[in-house]
PDB file of C-alpha atoms in Angstrom:
ATOM      1  CA  MET I   1      36.419 -75.893 -17.919  1.00 52.00           C
ATOM      2  CA  ALA I   2      34.078 -73.366 -21.196  1.00 59.00           C
ATOM      3  CA  ALA I   3      35.964 -70.227 -22.737  1.00 82.00           C
ATOM      4  CA  MET I   4      34.652 -67.051 -21.929  1.00 91.00           C
ATOM      5  CA  LYS I   5      32.795 -65.257 -24.308  1.00 96.00           C
ATOM      6  CA  THR I   6      32.281 -61.792 -24.142  1.00 96.00           C
ATOM      7  CA  ILE I   7      29.155 -58.914 -25.625  1.00 97.00           C
ATOM      8  CA  ILE I   8      29.805 -55.360 -26.216  1.00 98.00           C
ATOM      9  CA  LEU I   9      26.687 -53.681 -27.205  1.00 97.00           C
ATOM     10  CA  THR I  10      26.594 -50.277 -28.506  1.00 98.00           C
ATOM     11  CA  ARG I  11      24.545 -47.503 -29.162  1.00 98.00           C
ATOM     12  CA  HIS I  12      25.507 -45.485 -32.813  1.00 98.00           C
ATOM     13  CA  ALA I  13      26.766 -41.348 -31.201  1.00 97.00           C
ATOM     14  CA  LYS I  14      25.099 -38.277 -31.235  1.00 97.00           C
ATOM     15  CA  SER I  15      23.900 -38.125 -35.133  1.00 96.00           C
ATOM     16  CA  ASP I  16      23.177 -34.673 -36.903  1.00 94.00           C
ATOM     17  CA  TRP I  17      19.556 -33.481 -37.352  1.00 91.00           C
ATOM     18  CA  SER I  18      20.329 -30.387 -39.157  1.00 90.00           C
ATOM     19  CA  ASN I  19      19.103 -30.778 -42.450  1.00 89.00           C
ATOM     20  CA  LEU I  20      15.563 -32.443 -41.818  1.00 88.00           C
ATOM     21  CA  TYR I  21      16.014 -33.182 -45.779  1.00 93.00           C
ATOM     22  CA  VAL I  22      17.918 -35.615 -44.963  1.00 92.00           C
ATOM     23  CA  LYS I  23      16.522 -39.655 -44.275  1.00 95.00           C
ATOM     24  CA  ASP I  24      16.884 -41.166 -41.765  1.00 94.00           C
ATOM     25  CA  PHE I  25      19.526 -43.790 -42.672  1.00 97.00           C
ATOM     26  CA  ASP I  26      21.330 -41.359 -44.385  1.00 97.00           C
ATOM     27  CA  ARG I  27      22.238 -39.472 -41.528  1.00 96.00           C
ATOM     28  CA  GLU I  28      25.777 -38.780 -40.083  1.00 97.00           C
ATOM     29  CA  LEU I  29      27.019 -37.936 -36.769  1.00 97.00           C
ATOM     30  CA  ASN I  30      26.885 -34.847 -35.760  1.00 97.00           C
ATOM     31  CA  HIS I  31      30.132 -32.959 -34.165  1.00 97.00           C
ATOM     32  CA  ARG I  32      29.339 -34.188 -30.527  1.00 97.00           C
ATOM     33  CA  GLY I  33      29.367 -38.292 -32.300  1.00 97.00           C
ATOM     34  CA  LEU I  34      32.180 -37.716 -33.579  1.00 98.00           C
ATOM     35  CA  HIS I  35      33.989 -36.760 -30.589  1.00 98.00           C
ATOM     36  CA  ASP I  36      32.797 -39.141 -28.629  1.00 98.00           C
ATOM     37  CA  ALA I  37      32.665 -42.120 -30.627  1.00 98.00           C
ATOM     38  CA  PRO I  38      37.062 -41.616 -30.686  1.00 98.00           C
ATOM     39  CA  MET I  39      36.622 -41.342 -27.205  1.00 98.00           C
ATOM     40  CA  MET I  40      34.512 -44.423 -26.760  1.00 98.00           C
ATOM     41  CA  GLY I  41      36.982 -46.096 -29.064  1.00 98.00           C
ATOM     42  CA  ARG I  42      40.317 -45.742 -26.579  1.00 97.00           C
ATOM     43  CA  ARG I  43      38.435 -46.045 -23.339  1.00 97.00           C
ATOM     44  CA  LEU I  44      37.267 -49.578 -24.661  1.00 96.00           C
ATOM     45  CA  SER I  45      40.931 -49.849 -25.776  1.00 96.00           C
ATOM     46  CA  SER I  46      42.590 -49.291 -22.460  1.00 96.00           C
ATOM     47  CA  ARG I  47      40.230 -51.911 -20.376  1.00 95.00           C
ATOM     48  CA  HIS I  48      42.162 -54.551 -23.124  1.00 93.00           C
ATOM     49  CA  ILE I  49      39.140 -55.539 -24.637  1.00 89.00           C
ATOM     50  CA  LEU I  50      40.001 -55.546 -28.487  1.00 91.00           C
ATOM     51  CA  PRO I  51      36.787 -56.619 -30.281  1.00 97.00           C
ATOM     52  CA  ASP I  52      37.286 -60.388 -32.289  1.00 97.00           C
ATOM     53  CA  LEU I  53      34.243 -58.991 -34.659  1.00 98.00           C
ATOM     54  CA  ILE I  54      32.842 -55.661 -34.985  1.00 98.00           C
ATOM     55  CA  ILE I  55      28.878 -56.340 -36.522  1.00 98.00           C
ATOM     56  CA  ALA I  56      27.068 -52.942 -37.215  1.00 98.00           C
ATOM     57  CA  SER I  57      23.815 -51.275 -38.999  1.00 98.00           C
ATOM     58  CA  THR I  58      24.553 -50.037 -42.286  1.00 98.00           C
ATOM     59  CA  ALA I  59      23.098 -46.622 -41.067  1.00 98.00           C
ATOM     60  CA  LYS I  60      25.172 -44.137 -41.289  1.00 98.00           C
ATOM     61  CA  ARG I  61      25.466 -42.530 -38.293  1.00 98.00           C
ATOM     62  CA  ALA I  62      25.960 -46.359 -37.190  1.00 98.00           C
ATOM     63  CA  ALA I  63      28.645 -47.312 -39.228  1.00 98.00           C
ATOM     64  CA  GLN I  64      30.339 -43.994 -38.612  1.00 98.00           C
ATOM     65  CA  THR I  65      30.299 -44.887 -34.924  1.00 98.00           C
ATOM     66  CA  ALA I  66      31.645 -48.439 -35.993  1.00 98.00           C
ATOM     67  CA  GLU I  67      34.721 -46.544 -37.414  1.00 98.00           C
ATOM     68  CA  LEU I  68      35.672 -44.620 -35.419  1.00 98.00           C
ATOM     69  CA  ILE I  69      35.834 -46.916 -32.617  1.00 98.00           C
ATOM     70  CA  ALA I  70      37.646 -49.394 -33.800  1.00 98.00           C
ATOM     71  CA  GLU I  71      40.892 -47.109 -35.989  1.00 97.00           C
ATOM     72  CA  ASN I  72      40.739 -46.153 -31.474  1.00 97.00           C
ATOM     73  CA  CYS I  73      40.490 -49.667 -29.470  1.00 96.00           C
ATOM     74  CA  GLY I  74      43.107 -51.474 -31.829  1.00 94.00           C
ATOM     75  CA  PHE I  75      40.442 -52.849 -34.261  1.00 96.00           C
ATOM     76  CA  ASN I  76      40.460 -53.618 -38.420  1.00 96.00           C
ATOM     77  CA  LYS I  77      37.876 -51.123 -39.764  1.00 94.00           C
ATOM     78  CA  ASN I  78      37.812 -52.686 -43.006  1.00 96.00           C
ATOM     79  CA  SER I  79      37.156 -56.282 -40.931  1.00 97.00           C
ATOM     80  CA  ILE I  80      34.110 -54.452 -39.960  1.00 98.00           C
ATOM     81  CA  GLN I  81      30.873 -56.645 -40.943  1.00 98.00           C
ATOM     82  CA  TRP I  82      27.711 -54.789 -42.696  1.00 98.00           C
ATOM     83  CA  ASP I  83      24.143 -55.605 -41.792  1.00 98.00           C
ATOM     84  CA  ILE I  84      21.016 -53.786 -42.292  1.00 96.00           C
ATOM     85  CA  ASN I  85      18.739 -55.643 -40.823  1.00 96.00           C
ATOM     86  CA  LEU I  86      19.983 -54.219 -37.937  1.00 98.00           C
ATOM     87  CA  TYR I  87      18.841 -51.054 -38.483  1.00 97.00           C
ATOM     88  CA  HIS I  88      16.264 -49.845 -36.007  1.00 94.00           C
ATOM     89  CA  ALA I  89      16.641 -54.229 -35.002  1.00 97.00           C
ATOM     90  CA  PRO I  90      14.572 -55.090 -32.283  1.00 97.00           C
ATOM     91  CA  PRO I  91      16.190 -57.414 -29.929  1.00 96.00           C
ATOM     92  CA  HIS I  92      14.955 -60.943 -31.511  1.00 96.00           C
ATOM     93  CA  ARG I  93      17.139 -58.948 -34.193  1.00 97.00           C
ATOM     94  CA  ILE I  94      19.934 -58.451 -32.267  1.00 97.00           C
ATOM     95  CA  GLU I  95      19.905 -62.332 -30.507  1.00 95.00           C
ATOM     96  CA  GLU I  96      20.126 -63.750 -34.067  1.00 96.00           C
ATOM     97  CA  VAL I  97      23.335 -61.821 -35.226  1.00 96.00           C
ATOM     98  CA  LEU I  98      24.320 -62.611 -32.548  1.00 95.00           C
ATOM     99  CA  TYR I  99      23.608 -66.438 -33.013  1.00 95.00           C
ATOM    100  CA  ALA I 100      25.246 -66.383 -36.529  1.00 96.00           C
ATOM    101  CA  THR I 101      28.884 -65.473 -34.882  1.00 97.00           C
ATOM    102  CA  PRO I 102      31.204 -67.575 -35.308  1.00 96.00           C
ATOM    103  CA  ASP I 103      31.598 -69.496 -32.592  1.00 95.00           C
ATOM    104  CA  ASN I 104      35.960 -68.854 -32.699  1.00 96.00           C
ATOM    105  CA  ILE I 105      34.281 -65.327 -31.568  1.00 97.00           C
ATOM    106  CA  GLN I 106      35.334 -64.879 -28.377  1.00 97.00           C
ATOM    107  CA  THR I 107      34.530 -60.339 -28.239  1.00 97.00           C
ATOM    108  CA  LEU I 108      32.240 -59.280 -30.101  1.00 98.00           C
ATOM    109  CA  MET I 109      30.712 -56.121 -31.088  1.00 98.00           C
ATOM    110  CA  ILE I 110      27.791 -55.186 -31.281  1.00 98.00           C
ATOM    111  CA  VAL I 111      26.748 -51.447 -33.027  1.00 98.00           C
ATOM    112  CA  CYS I 112      23.104 -50.203 -33.316  1.00 98.00           C
ATOM    113  CA  HIS I 113      20.230 -48.119 -32.853  1.00 97.00           C
ATOM    114  CA  ASN I 114      17.710 -47.090 -29.899  1.00 95.00           C
ATOM    115  CA  PRO I 115      15.113 -49.057 -29.325  1.00 96.00           C
ATOM    116  CA  GLY I 116      16.342 -52.516 -30.300  1.00 97.00           C
ATOM    117  CA  ILE I 117      19.803 -52.129 -27.797  1.00 96.00           C
ATOM    118  CA  THR I 118      18.416 -50.588 -24.685  1.00 96.00           C
ATOM    119  CA  GLU I 119      15.506 -53.492 -25.314  1.00 95.00           C
ATOM    120  CA  PHE I 120      18.417 -56.198 -25.796  1.00 95.00           C
ATOM    121  CA  VAL I 121      20.699 -54.681 -23.100  1.00 95.00           C
ATOM    122  CA  ASN I 122      17.503 -54.395 -20.553  1.00 93.00           C
ATOM    123  CA  SER I 123      16.339 -58.217 -21.395  1.00 92.00           C
ATOM    124  CA  ILE I 124      19.559 -59.690 -20.470  1.00 91.00           C
ATOM    125  CA  ALA I 125      20.448 -56.793 -17.064  1.00 87.00           C
ATOM    126  CA  GLY I 126      17.263 -56.399 -15.955  1.00 83.00           C
ATOM    127  CA  SER I 127      17.284 -52.298 -15.957  1.00 78.00           C
ATOM    128  CA  LEU I 128      20.069 -51.567 -16.425  1.00 78.00           C
ATOM    129  CA  CYS I 129      20.158 -48.496 -17.881  1.00 82.00           C
ATOM    130  CA  ASP I 130      16.084 -46.401 -18.845  1.00 87.00           C
ATOM    131  CA  ASN I 131      18.192 -45.621 -22.197  1.00 91.00           C
ATOM    132  CA  LEU I 132      21.235 -46.764 -22.911  1.00 93.00           C
ATOM    133  CA  PRO I 133      23.085 -42.744 -24.394  1.00 95.00           C
ATOM    134  CA  THR I 134      24.017 -42.830 -27.906  1.00 97.00           C
ATOM    135  CA  CYS I 135      27.850 -44.319 -27.946  1.00 97.00           C
ATOM    136  CA  GLY I 136      26.732 -45.979 -24.596  1.00 97.00           C
ATOM    137  CA  MET I 137      28.518 -49.055 -24.482  1.00 97.00           C
ATOM    138  CA  ALA I 138      26.913 -52.751 -22.408  1.00 96.00           C
ATOM    139  CA  ALA I 139      29.299 -55.360 -22.067  1.00 96.00           C
ATOM    140  CA  PHE I 140      28.294 -58.577 -21.004  1.00 95.00           C
ATOM    141  CA  SER I 141      30.569 -62.402 -20.497  1.00 95.00           C
ATOM    142  CA  PHE I 142      29.105 -65.716 -20.124  1.00 94.00           C
ATOM    143  CA  GLU I 143      31.589 -69.431 -20.274  1.00 93.00           C
ATOM    144  CA  ALA I 144      30.027 -70.858 -23.366  1.00 93.00           C
ATOM    145  CA  THR I 145      31.346 -72.411 -26.425  1.00 93.00           C
ATOM    146  CA  SER I 146      29.170 -71.502 -28.478  1.00 94.00           C
ATOM    147  CA  TRP I 147      27.273 -68.013 -28.957  1.00 95.00           C
ATOM    148  CA  ASN I 148      24.275 -70.500 -29.141  1.00 92.00           C
ATOM    149  CA  GLU I 149      24.665 -71.071 -25.987  1.00 91.00           C
ATOM    150  CA  PHE I 150      23.554 -67.340 -24.886  1.00 89.00           C
ATOM    151  CA  LYS I 151      20.351 -67.671 -23.310  1.00 82.00           C
ATOM    152  CA  LEU I 152      20.729 -69.982 -20.922  1.00 87.00           C
ATOM    153  CA  ALA I 153      24.510 -68.588 -20.238  1.00 87.00           C
ATOM    154  CA  LYS I 154      23.976 -66.283 -17.517  1.00 86.00           C
ATOM    155  CA  PRO I 155      25.832 -63.474 -19.127  1.00 90.00           C
ATOM    156  CA  SER I 156      26.868 -61.230 -16.013  1.00 92.00           C
ATOM    157  CA  LEU I 157      27.794 -57.072 -16.378  1.00 94.00           C
ATOM    158  CA  LEU I 158      31.732 -56.946 -17.577  1.00 94.00           C
ATOM    159  CA  PHE I 159      31.315 -52.952 -17.907  1.00 95.00           C
ATOM    160  CA  TYR I 160      29.016 -50.246 -18.354  1.00 95.00           C
ATOM    161  CA  ASP I 161      30.101 -46.342 -20.055  1.00 96.00           C
ATOM    162  CA  THR I 162      28.924 -43.832 -22.212  1.00 96.00           C
ATOM    163  CA  PRO I 163      30.466 -40.829 -23.027  1.00 96.00           C
ATOM    164  CA  LYS I 164      29.369 -38.995 -20.155  1.00 94.00           C
ATOM    165  CA  MET I 165      31.015 -41.100 -17.160  1.00 91.00           C
ATOM    166  CA  GLY I 166      34.322 -40.530 -18.217  1.00 74.00           C
TER     167      GLY I 166
END
């Protein structure tokens, strides 16, 4: 029997738009984002789903989101892998990151941005959502021994959660 792989696709939490002079890449989380990311990490922990690896965009808001989720679900934030190619990544770039994941990793979390993350989620689940909300998560599991089997494996929805659903 093949092993189960789990992918948790996460959009960064709410960012701060109060200073319009801050470059998009450098925008930090706002008050709501700083509240939602730890909460979603705790919810992930309560599901008893711990990522073996978190790969996140290097943009400030995505990095903060990944670190806050990690701290609250029991993942060592110093083990997060950073990938600048996830900054405003289209779906095929997210898929490339997934395919490059070592096969010993069973549960992978990717933290990045819209519109790519919503498009990628919907490419897997049909039209799960019009827009994956900030700090929203969509998790899928599939039978496979390798991440390269993702497209052929027919992933099934494990859970869909957003900060407002709690």
